[in-house]
Each structure stands twice: as C-alpha cells, then as structure tokens.
PDB file of C-alpha atoms in Angstrom:
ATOM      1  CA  UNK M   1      10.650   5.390   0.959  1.00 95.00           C
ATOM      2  CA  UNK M   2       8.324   5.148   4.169  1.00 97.00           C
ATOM      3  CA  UNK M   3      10.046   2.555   6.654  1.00 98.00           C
ATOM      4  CA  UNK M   4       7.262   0.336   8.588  1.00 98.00           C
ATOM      5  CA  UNK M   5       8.384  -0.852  11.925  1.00 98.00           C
ATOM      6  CA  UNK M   6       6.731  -3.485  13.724  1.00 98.00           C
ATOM      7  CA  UNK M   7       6.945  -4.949  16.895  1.00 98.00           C
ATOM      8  CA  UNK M   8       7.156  -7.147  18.652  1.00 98.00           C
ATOM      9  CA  UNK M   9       8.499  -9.821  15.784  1.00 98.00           C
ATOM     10  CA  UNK M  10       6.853 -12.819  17.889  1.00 98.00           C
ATOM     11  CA  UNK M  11       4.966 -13.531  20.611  1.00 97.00           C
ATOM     12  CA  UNK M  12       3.554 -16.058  22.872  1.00 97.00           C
ATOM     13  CA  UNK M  13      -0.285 -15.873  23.742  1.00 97.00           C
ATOM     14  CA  UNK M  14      -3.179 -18.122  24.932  1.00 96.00           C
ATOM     15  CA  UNK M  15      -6.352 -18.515  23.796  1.00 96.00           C
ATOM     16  CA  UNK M  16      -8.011 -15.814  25.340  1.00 97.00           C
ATOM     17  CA  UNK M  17      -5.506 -13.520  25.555  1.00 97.00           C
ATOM     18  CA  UNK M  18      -5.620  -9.968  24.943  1.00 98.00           C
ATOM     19  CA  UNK M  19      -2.313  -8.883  22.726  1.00 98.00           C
ATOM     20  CA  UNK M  20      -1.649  -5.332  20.619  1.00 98.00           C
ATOM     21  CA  UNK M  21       1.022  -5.105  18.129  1.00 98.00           C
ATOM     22  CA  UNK M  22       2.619  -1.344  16.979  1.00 98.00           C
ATOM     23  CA  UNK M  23       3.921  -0.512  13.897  1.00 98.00           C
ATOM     24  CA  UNK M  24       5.515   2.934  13.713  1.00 98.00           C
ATOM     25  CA  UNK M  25       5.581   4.609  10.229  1.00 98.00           C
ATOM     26  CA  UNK M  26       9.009   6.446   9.428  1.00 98.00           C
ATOM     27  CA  UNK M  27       7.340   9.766   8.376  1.00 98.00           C
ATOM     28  CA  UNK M  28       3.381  10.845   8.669  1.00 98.00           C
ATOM     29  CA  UNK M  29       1.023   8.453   6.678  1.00 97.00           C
ATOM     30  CA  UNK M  30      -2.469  10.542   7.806  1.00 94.00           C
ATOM     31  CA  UNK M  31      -4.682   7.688   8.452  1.00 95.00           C
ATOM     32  CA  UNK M  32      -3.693   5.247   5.234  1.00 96.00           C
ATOM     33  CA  UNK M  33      -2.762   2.259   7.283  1.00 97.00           C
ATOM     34  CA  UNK M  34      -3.589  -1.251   6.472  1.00 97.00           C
ATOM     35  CA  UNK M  35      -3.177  -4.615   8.776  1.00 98.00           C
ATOM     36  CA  UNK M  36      -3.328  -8.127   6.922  1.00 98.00           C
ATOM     37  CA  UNK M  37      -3.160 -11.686   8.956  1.00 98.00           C
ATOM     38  CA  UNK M  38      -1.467 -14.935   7.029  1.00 98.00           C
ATOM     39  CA  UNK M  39      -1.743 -18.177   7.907  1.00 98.00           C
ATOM     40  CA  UNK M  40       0.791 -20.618   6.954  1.00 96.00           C
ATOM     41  CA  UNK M  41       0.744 -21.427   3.210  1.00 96.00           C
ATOM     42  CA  UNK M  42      -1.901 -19.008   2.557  1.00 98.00           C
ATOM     43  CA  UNK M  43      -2.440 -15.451   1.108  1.00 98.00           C
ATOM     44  CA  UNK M  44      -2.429 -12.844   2.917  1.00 98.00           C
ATOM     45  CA  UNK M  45      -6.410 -11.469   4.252  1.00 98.00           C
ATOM     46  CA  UNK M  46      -6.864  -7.760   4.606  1.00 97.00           C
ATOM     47  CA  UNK M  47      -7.968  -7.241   8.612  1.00 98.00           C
ATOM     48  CA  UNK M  48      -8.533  -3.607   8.687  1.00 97.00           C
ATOM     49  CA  UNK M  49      -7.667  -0.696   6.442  1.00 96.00           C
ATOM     50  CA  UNK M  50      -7.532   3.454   6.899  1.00 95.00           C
ATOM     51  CA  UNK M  51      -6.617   2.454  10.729  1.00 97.00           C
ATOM     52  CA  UNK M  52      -9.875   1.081  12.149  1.00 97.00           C
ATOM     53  CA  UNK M  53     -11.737   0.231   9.696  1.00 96.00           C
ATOM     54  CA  UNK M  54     -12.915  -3.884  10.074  1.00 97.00           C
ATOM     55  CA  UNK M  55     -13.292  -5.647   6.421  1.00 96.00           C
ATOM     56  CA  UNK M  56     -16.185  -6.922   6.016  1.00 95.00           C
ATOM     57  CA  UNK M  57     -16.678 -10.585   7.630  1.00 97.00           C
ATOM     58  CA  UNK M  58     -13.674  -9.588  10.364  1.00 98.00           C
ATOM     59  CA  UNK M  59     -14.662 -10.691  13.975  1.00 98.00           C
ATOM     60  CA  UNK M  60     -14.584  -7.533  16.270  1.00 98.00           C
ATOM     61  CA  UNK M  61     -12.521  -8.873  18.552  1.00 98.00           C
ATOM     62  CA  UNK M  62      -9.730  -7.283  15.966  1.00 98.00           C
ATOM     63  CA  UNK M  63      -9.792  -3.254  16.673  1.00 98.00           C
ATOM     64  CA  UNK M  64      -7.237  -0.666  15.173  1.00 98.00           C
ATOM     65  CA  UNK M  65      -5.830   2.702  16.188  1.00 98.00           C
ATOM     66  CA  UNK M  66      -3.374   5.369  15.476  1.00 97.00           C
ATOM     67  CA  UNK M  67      -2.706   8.377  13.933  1.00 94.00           C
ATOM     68  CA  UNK M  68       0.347   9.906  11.827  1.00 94.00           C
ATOM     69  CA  UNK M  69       3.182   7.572  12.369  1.00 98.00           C
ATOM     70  CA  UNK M  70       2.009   5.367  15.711  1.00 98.00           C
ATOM     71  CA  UNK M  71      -0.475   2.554  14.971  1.00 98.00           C
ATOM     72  CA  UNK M  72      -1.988  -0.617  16.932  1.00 98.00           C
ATOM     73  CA  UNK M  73      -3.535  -3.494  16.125  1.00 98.00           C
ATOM     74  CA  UNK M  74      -5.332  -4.870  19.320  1.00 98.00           C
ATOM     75  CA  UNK M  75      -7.110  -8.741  19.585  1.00 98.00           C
ATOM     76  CA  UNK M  76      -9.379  -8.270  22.373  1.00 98.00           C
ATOM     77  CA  UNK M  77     -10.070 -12.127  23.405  1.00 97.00           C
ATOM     78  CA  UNK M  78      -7.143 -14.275  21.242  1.00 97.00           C
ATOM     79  CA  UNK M  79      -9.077 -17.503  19.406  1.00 97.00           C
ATOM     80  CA  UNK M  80      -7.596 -20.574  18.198  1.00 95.00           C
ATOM     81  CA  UNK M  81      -8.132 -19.325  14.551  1.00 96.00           C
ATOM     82  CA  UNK M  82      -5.810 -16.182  15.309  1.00 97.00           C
ATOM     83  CA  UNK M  83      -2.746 -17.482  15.260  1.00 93.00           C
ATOM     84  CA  UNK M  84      -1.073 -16.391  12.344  1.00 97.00           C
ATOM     85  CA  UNK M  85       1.694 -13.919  11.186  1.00 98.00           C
ATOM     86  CA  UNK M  86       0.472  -9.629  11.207  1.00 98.00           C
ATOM     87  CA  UNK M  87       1.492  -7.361   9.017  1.00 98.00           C
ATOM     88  CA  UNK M  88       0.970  -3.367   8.933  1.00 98.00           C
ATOM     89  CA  UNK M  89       1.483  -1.813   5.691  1.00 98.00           C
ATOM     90  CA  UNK M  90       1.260   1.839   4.470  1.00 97.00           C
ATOM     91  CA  UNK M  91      -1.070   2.662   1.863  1.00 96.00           C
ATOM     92  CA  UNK M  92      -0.314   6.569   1.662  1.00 95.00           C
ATOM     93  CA  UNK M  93       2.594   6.926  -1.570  1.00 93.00           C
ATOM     94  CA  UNK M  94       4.293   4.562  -3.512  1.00 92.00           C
ATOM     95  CA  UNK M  95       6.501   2.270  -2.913  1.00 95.00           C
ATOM     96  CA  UNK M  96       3.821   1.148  -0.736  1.00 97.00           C
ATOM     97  CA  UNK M  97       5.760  -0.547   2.519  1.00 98.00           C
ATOM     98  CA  UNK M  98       4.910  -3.521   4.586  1.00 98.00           C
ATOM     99  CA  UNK M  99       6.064  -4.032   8.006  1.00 98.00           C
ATOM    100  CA  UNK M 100       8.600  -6.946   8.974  1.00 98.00           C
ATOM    101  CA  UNK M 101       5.382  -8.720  10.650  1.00 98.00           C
ATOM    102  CA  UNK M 102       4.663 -10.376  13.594  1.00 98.00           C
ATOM    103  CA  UNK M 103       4.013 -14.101  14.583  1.00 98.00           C
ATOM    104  CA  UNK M 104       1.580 -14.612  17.140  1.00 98.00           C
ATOM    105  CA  UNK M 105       2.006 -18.250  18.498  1.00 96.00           C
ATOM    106  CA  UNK M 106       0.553 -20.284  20.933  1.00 90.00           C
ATOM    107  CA  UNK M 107       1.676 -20.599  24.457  1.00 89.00           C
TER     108      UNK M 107
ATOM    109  CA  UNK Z   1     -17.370 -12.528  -7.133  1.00 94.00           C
ATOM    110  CA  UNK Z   2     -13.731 -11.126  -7.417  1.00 96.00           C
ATOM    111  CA  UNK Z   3     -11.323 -13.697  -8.379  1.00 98.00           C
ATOM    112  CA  UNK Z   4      -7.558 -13.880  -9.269  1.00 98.00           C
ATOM    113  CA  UNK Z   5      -6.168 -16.938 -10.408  1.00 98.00           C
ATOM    114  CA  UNK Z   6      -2.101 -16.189 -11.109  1.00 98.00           C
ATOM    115  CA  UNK Z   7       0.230 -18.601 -13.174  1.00 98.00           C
ATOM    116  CA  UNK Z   8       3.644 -18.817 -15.265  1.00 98.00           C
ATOM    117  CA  UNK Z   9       6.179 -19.363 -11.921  1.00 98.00           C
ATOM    118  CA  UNK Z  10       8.612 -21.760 -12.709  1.00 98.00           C
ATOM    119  CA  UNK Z  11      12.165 -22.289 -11.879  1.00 98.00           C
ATOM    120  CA  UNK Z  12      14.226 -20.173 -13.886  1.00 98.00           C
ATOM    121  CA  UNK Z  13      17.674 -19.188 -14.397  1.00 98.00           C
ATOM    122  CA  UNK Z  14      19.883 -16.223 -13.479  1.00 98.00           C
ATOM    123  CA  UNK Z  15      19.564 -13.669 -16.503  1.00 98.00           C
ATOM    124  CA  UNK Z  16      16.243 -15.205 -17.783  1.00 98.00           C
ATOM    125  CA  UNK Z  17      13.315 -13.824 -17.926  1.00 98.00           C
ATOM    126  CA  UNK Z  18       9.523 -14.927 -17.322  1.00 98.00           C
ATOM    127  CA  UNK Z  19       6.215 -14.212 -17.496  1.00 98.00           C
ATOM    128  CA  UNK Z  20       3.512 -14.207 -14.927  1.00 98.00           C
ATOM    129  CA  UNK Z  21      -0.349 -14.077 -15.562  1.00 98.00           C
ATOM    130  CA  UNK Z  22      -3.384 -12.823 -13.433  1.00 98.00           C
ATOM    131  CA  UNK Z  23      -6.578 -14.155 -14.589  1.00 98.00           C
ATOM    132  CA  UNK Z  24      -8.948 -11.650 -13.085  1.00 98.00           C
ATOM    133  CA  UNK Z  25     -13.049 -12.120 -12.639  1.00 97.00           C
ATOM    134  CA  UNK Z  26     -15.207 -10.005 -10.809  1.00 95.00           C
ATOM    135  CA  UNK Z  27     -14.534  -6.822 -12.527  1.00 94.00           C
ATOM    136  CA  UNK Z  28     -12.426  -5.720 -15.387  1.00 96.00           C
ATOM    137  CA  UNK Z  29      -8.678  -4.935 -15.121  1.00 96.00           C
ATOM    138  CA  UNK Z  30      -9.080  -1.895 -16.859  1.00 94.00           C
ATOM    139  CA  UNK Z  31     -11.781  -0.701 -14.316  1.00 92.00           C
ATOM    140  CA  UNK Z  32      -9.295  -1.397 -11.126  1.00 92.00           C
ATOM    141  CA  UNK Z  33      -5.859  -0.734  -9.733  1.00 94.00           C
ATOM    142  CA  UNK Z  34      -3.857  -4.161  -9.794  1.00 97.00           C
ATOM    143  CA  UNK Z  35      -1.138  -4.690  -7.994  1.00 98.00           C
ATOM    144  CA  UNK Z  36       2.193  -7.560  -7.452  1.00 98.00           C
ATOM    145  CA  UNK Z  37       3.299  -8.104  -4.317  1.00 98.00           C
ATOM    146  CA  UNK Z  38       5.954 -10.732  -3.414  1.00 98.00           C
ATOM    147  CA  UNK Z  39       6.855 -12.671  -0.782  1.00 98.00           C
ATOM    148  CA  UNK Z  40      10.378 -14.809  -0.167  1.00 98.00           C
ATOM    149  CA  UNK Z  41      10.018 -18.043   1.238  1.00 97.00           C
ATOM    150  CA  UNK Z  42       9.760 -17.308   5.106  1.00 96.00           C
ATOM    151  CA  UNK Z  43      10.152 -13.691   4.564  1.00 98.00           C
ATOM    152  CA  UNK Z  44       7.640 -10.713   4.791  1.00 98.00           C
ATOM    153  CA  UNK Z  45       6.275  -8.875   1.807  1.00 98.00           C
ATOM    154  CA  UNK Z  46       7.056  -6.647  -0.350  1.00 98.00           C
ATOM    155  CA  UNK Z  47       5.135  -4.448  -3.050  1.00 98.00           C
ATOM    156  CA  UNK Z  48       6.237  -4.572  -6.363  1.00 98.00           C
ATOM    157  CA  UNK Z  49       4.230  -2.914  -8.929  1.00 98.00           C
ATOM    158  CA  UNK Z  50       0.815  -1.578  -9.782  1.00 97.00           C
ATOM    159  CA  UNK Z  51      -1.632  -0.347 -13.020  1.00 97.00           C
ATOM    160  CA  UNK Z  52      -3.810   2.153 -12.487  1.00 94.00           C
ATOM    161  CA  UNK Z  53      -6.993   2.069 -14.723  1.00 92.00           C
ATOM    162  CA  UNK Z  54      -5.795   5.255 -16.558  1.00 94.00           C
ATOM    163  CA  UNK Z  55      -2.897   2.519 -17.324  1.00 95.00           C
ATOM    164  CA  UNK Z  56       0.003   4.515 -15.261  1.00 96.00           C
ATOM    165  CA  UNK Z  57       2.755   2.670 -13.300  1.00 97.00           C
ATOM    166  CA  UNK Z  58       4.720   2.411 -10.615  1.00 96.00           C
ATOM    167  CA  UNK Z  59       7.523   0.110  -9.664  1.00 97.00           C
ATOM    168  CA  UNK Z  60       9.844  -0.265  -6.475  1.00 97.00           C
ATOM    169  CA  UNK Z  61      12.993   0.252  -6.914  1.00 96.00           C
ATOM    170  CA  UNK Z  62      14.416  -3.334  -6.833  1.00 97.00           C
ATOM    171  CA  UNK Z  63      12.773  -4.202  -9.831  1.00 98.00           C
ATOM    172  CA  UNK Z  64      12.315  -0.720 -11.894  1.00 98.00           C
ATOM    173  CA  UNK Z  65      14.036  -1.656 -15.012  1.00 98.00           C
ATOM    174  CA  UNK Z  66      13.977  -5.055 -15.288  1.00 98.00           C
ATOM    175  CA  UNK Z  67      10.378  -5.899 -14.509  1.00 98.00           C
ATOM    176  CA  UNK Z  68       6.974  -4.570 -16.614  1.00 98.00           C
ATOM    177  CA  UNK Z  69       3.060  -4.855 -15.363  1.00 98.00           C
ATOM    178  CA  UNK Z  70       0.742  -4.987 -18.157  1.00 98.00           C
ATOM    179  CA  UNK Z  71      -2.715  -5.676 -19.104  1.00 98.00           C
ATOM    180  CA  UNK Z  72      -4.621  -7.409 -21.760  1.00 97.00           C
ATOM    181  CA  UNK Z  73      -8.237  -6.223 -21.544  1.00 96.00           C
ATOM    182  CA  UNK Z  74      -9.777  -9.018 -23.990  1.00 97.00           C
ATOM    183  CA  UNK Z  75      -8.585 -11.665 -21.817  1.00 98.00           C
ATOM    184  CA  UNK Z  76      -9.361  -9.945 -18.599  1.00 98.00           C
ATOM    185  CA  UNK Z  77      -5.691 -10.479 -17.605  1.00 98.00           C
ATOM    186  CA  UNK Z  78      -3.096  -8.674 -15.599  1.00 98.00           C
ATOM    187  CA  UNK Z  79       0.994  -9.714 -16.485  1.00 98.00           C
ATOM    188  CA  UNK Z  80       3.885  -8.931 -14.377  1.00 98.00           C
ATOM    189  CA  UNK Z  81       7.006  -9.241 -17.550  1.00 98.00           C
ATOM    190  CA  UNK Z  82      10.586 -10.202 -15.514  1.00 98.00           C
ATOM    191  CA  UNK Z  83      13.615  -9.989 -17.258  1.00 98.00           C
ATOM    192  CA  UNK Z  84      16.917 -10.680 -15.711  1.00 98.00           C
ATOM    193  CA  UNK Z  85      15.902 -12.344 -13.067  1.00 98.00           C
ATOM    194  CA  UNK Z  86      18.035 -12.616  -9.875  1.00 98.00           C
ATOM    195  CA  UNK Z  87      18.372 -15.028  -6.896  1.00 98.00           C
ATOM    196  CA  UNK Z  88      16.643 -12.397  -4.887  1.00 98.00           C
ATOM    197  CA  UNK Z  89      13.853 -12.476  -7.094  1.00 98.00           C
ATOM    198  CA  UNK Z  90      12.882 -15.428  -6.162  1.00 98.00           C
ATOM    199  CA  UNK Z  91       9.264 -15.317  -4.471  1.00 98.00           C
ATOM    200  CA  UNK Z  92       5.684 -16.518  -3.832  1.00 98.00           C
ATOM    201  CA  UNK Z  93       4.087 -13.530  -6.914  1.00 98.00           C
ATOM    202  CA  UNK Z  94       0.869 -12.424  -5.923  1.00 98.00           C
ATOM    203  CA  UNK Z  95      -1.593 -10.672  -7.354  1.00 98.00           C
ATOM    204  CA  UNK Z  96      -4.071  -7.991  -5.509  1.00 98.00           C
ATOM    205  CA  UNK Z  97      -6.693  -5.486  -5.655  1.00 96.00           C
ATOM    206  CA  UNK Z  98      -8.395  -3.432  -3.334  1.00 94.00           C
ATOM    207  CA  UNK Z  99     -12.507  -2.398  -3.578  1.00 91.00           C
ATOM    208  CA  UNK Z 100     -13.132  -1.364  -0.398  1.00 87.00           C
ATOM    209  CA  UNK Z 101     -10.511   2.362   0.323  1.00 71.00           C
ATOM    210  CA  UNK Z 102      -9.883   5.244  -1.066  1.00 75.00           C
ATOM    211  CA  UNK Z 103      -6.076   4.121  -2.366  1.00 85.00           C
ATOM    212  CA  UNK Z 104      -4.929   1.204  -4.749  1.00 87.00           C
ATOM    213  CA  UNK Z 105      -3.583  -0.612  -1.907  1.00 90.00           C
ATOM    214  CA  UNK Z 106      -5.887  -1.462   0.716  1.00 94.00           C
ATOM    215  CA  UNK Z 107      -5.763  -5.166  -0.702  1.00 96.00           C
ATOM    216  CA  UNK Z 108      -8.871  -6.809  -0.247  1.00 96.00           C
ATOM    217  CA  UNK Z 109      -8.596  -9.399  -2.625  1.00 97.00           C
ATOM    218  CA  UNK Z 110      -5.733 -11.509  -3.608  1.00 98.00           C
ATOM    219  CA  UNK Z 111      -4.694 -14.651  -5.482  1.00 98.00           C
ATOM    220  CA  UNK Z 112      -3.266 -18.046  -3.970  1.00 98.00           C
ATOM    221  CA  UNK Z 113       0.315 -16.728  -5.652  1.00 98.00           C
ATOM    222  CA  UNK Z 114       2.715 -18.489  -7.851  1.00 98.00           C
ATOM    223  CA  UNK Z 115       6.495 -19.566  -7.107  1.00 98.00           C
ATOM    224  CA  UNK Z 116       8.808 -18.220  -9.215  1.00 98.00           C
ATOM    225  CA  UNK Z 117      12.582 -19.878  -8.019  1.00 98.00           C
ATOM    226  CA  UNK Z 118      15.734 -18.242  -9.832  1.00 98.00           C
ATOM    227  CA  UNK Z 119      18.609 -20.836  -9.461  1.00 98.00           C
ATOM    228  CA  UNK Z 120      21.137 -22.353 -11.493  1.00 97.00           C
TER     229      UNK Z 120
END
C-alpha cells in the first residue's frame, strides 16, 4: 500500500496568513494527488485534484504543487472560512490512501 | 444535480452485521465509480471500497472478507453489506463519487455520512 505523510499535524495561523502543508507519498504517484478540507461535523470538500487542479467554485487563494512523491498545498492569504482540517490523498492504485491530515487553527 | 443521501448506521453489536444504503441522484450508479470511505470519530479517513460501472471491486484490506459494495440499479442505490462487525469498525460511512478526473477517486461529491457504532 502507498503510505501518505503529512505534515505538519497542526498549526497556528492568522487570518491573513500565508501557510503550505506537504504530504510525501511513500512510492511515485505521477501526478494523481488529491487535497480535501473538512470542517467540523461536515463532509469532506474536494480542494484540488491531479496536483493543481482548483474544483470548480475553489477560491484561488488555494494553489497545489508537486510531482512524484513531494506535494504542497499552499493558502496564499488565510480567511476566516479556512480553518478546517487538510487532507492529501492518493488517487493513483488501490487501496487509495489518505494522509493523517492537518488542522489549521486560529492564532 | 449530484446527490447522495446514505442511511442504515445504527449501533450494532460485535459479530453483527448491517447494511448501509446510498441513495444516489444526479446520474446513475451503474454509469459511475462509487466509492465508501470511513472516518472514526476524531480520526482521519480511510477508503474502503469501490464499484466500477463494469461492476468490478476493490476492497482494503481491513475489511476484504467481511464487507460487500453492491448496487441496485432500479432504485438508483449503492449498498456497502458489513458482516462481523468490529469495534474498529465503528465510523462516520460515507459515500463518494468523483466527475471531474481521470480516476474513481478524485471525490467530488459526497454524502453527509451515517454513524455506524459497534459496541456491546
């Protein structure tokens, strides 16, 4: 199975802000990498997929990067709305793997 | 508009089984990939199973065995089948699809989840 590693787990930011979370893939996943925000008590919402791609209705403040097992999610300008829990997931062979995730909380 | 709607989580016993449904509208499930994917209270998630639409599977490994995704295409309805349920089974049960990429699991659409709790 691919292992996803994220990090950091948590971190403090203010509105603002400009932050970047890595998730590292345990072998090559070519370009099939997803990133998904959740808010408390909600499902999860797909961010970006194949690296950089923005789903539709995503503010571009929310960019993506990487290649083969190194990846990046960057918020350019933190909002109040962004404050949620990030997760990377691999979309490249089954089991399909999620990272651990990280919480992005407000300083 | 794509919807799911899931249902059937319940508390449960160790050793029972269960039933959860998908109500899916938008498309039909035998047009899509459909996925579970689970979630432990407070934990991260985890990919369970999916259905192609040629009707192939695929499980991970902490359920292959014990757990069956199915489809009814009259009633528009995806079914994860869970039989001897464990306490580390116990989950928020999504549903999810994905429209947008070129795999099954670029999920871009996903329902509110149901809470399936195995205790005694």
């Amino acid at each position: 199975d691919i292992q996803m590693t994220q990090s950091p787990s948590s971190l403090s930011a203010s509105v603002g802000d400009r932050i970047t979370i890595t998730c590292r893939a345990s072998q090559s996943i070519s370009s099939l990498l997803n990133w998904y925000q959740q808010k408390p008590g909600k499902s999860p919402s797909l961010l970006i997929y194949a690296v950089s791609r923005l789903q539709s209705g995503v503010p571009s403040r929310f960019s993506g990067s990487g290649s083969g097992t190194d990846f990046t999610l960057t918020v350019s300008s933190l909002e109040p709305e962004d404050f949620a829990t990030y997760y990377c997931q691999q979309s490249y062979s089954p089991p399909l793997t999620f990272g651990g995730g990280t919480r992005v909380e407000i300083k | 508009e794509v919807q799911l709607v899931e249902s059937g989580g319940t508390l449960v016993q160790p050793g029972g089984s269960l039933r959860l449904s998908c109500a899916v509208s938008g498309f039909t499930v035998s047009s899509n990939y459909l996925s579970w994917v689970r979630q432990a209270p407070g934990k991260g998630l985890e990919w369970v199973t999916v259905i192609h639409s040629d009707g192939k599977t695929d499980y991970a490994d902490s359920v292959k065995g014990r757990f069956t995704i199915s489809r009814d295409n009259s009633k528009n309805t995806l079914y994860l089948h869970m039989n001897g349920l464990r306490a580390e089974d116990t989950a928020f049960y999504y549903c999810a699809t994905s429209t947008v990429g070129a795999t099954y699991g670029d999920f871009d659409y996903w329902g509110q989840g149901t809470l399936v709790t195995v205790s005694s």
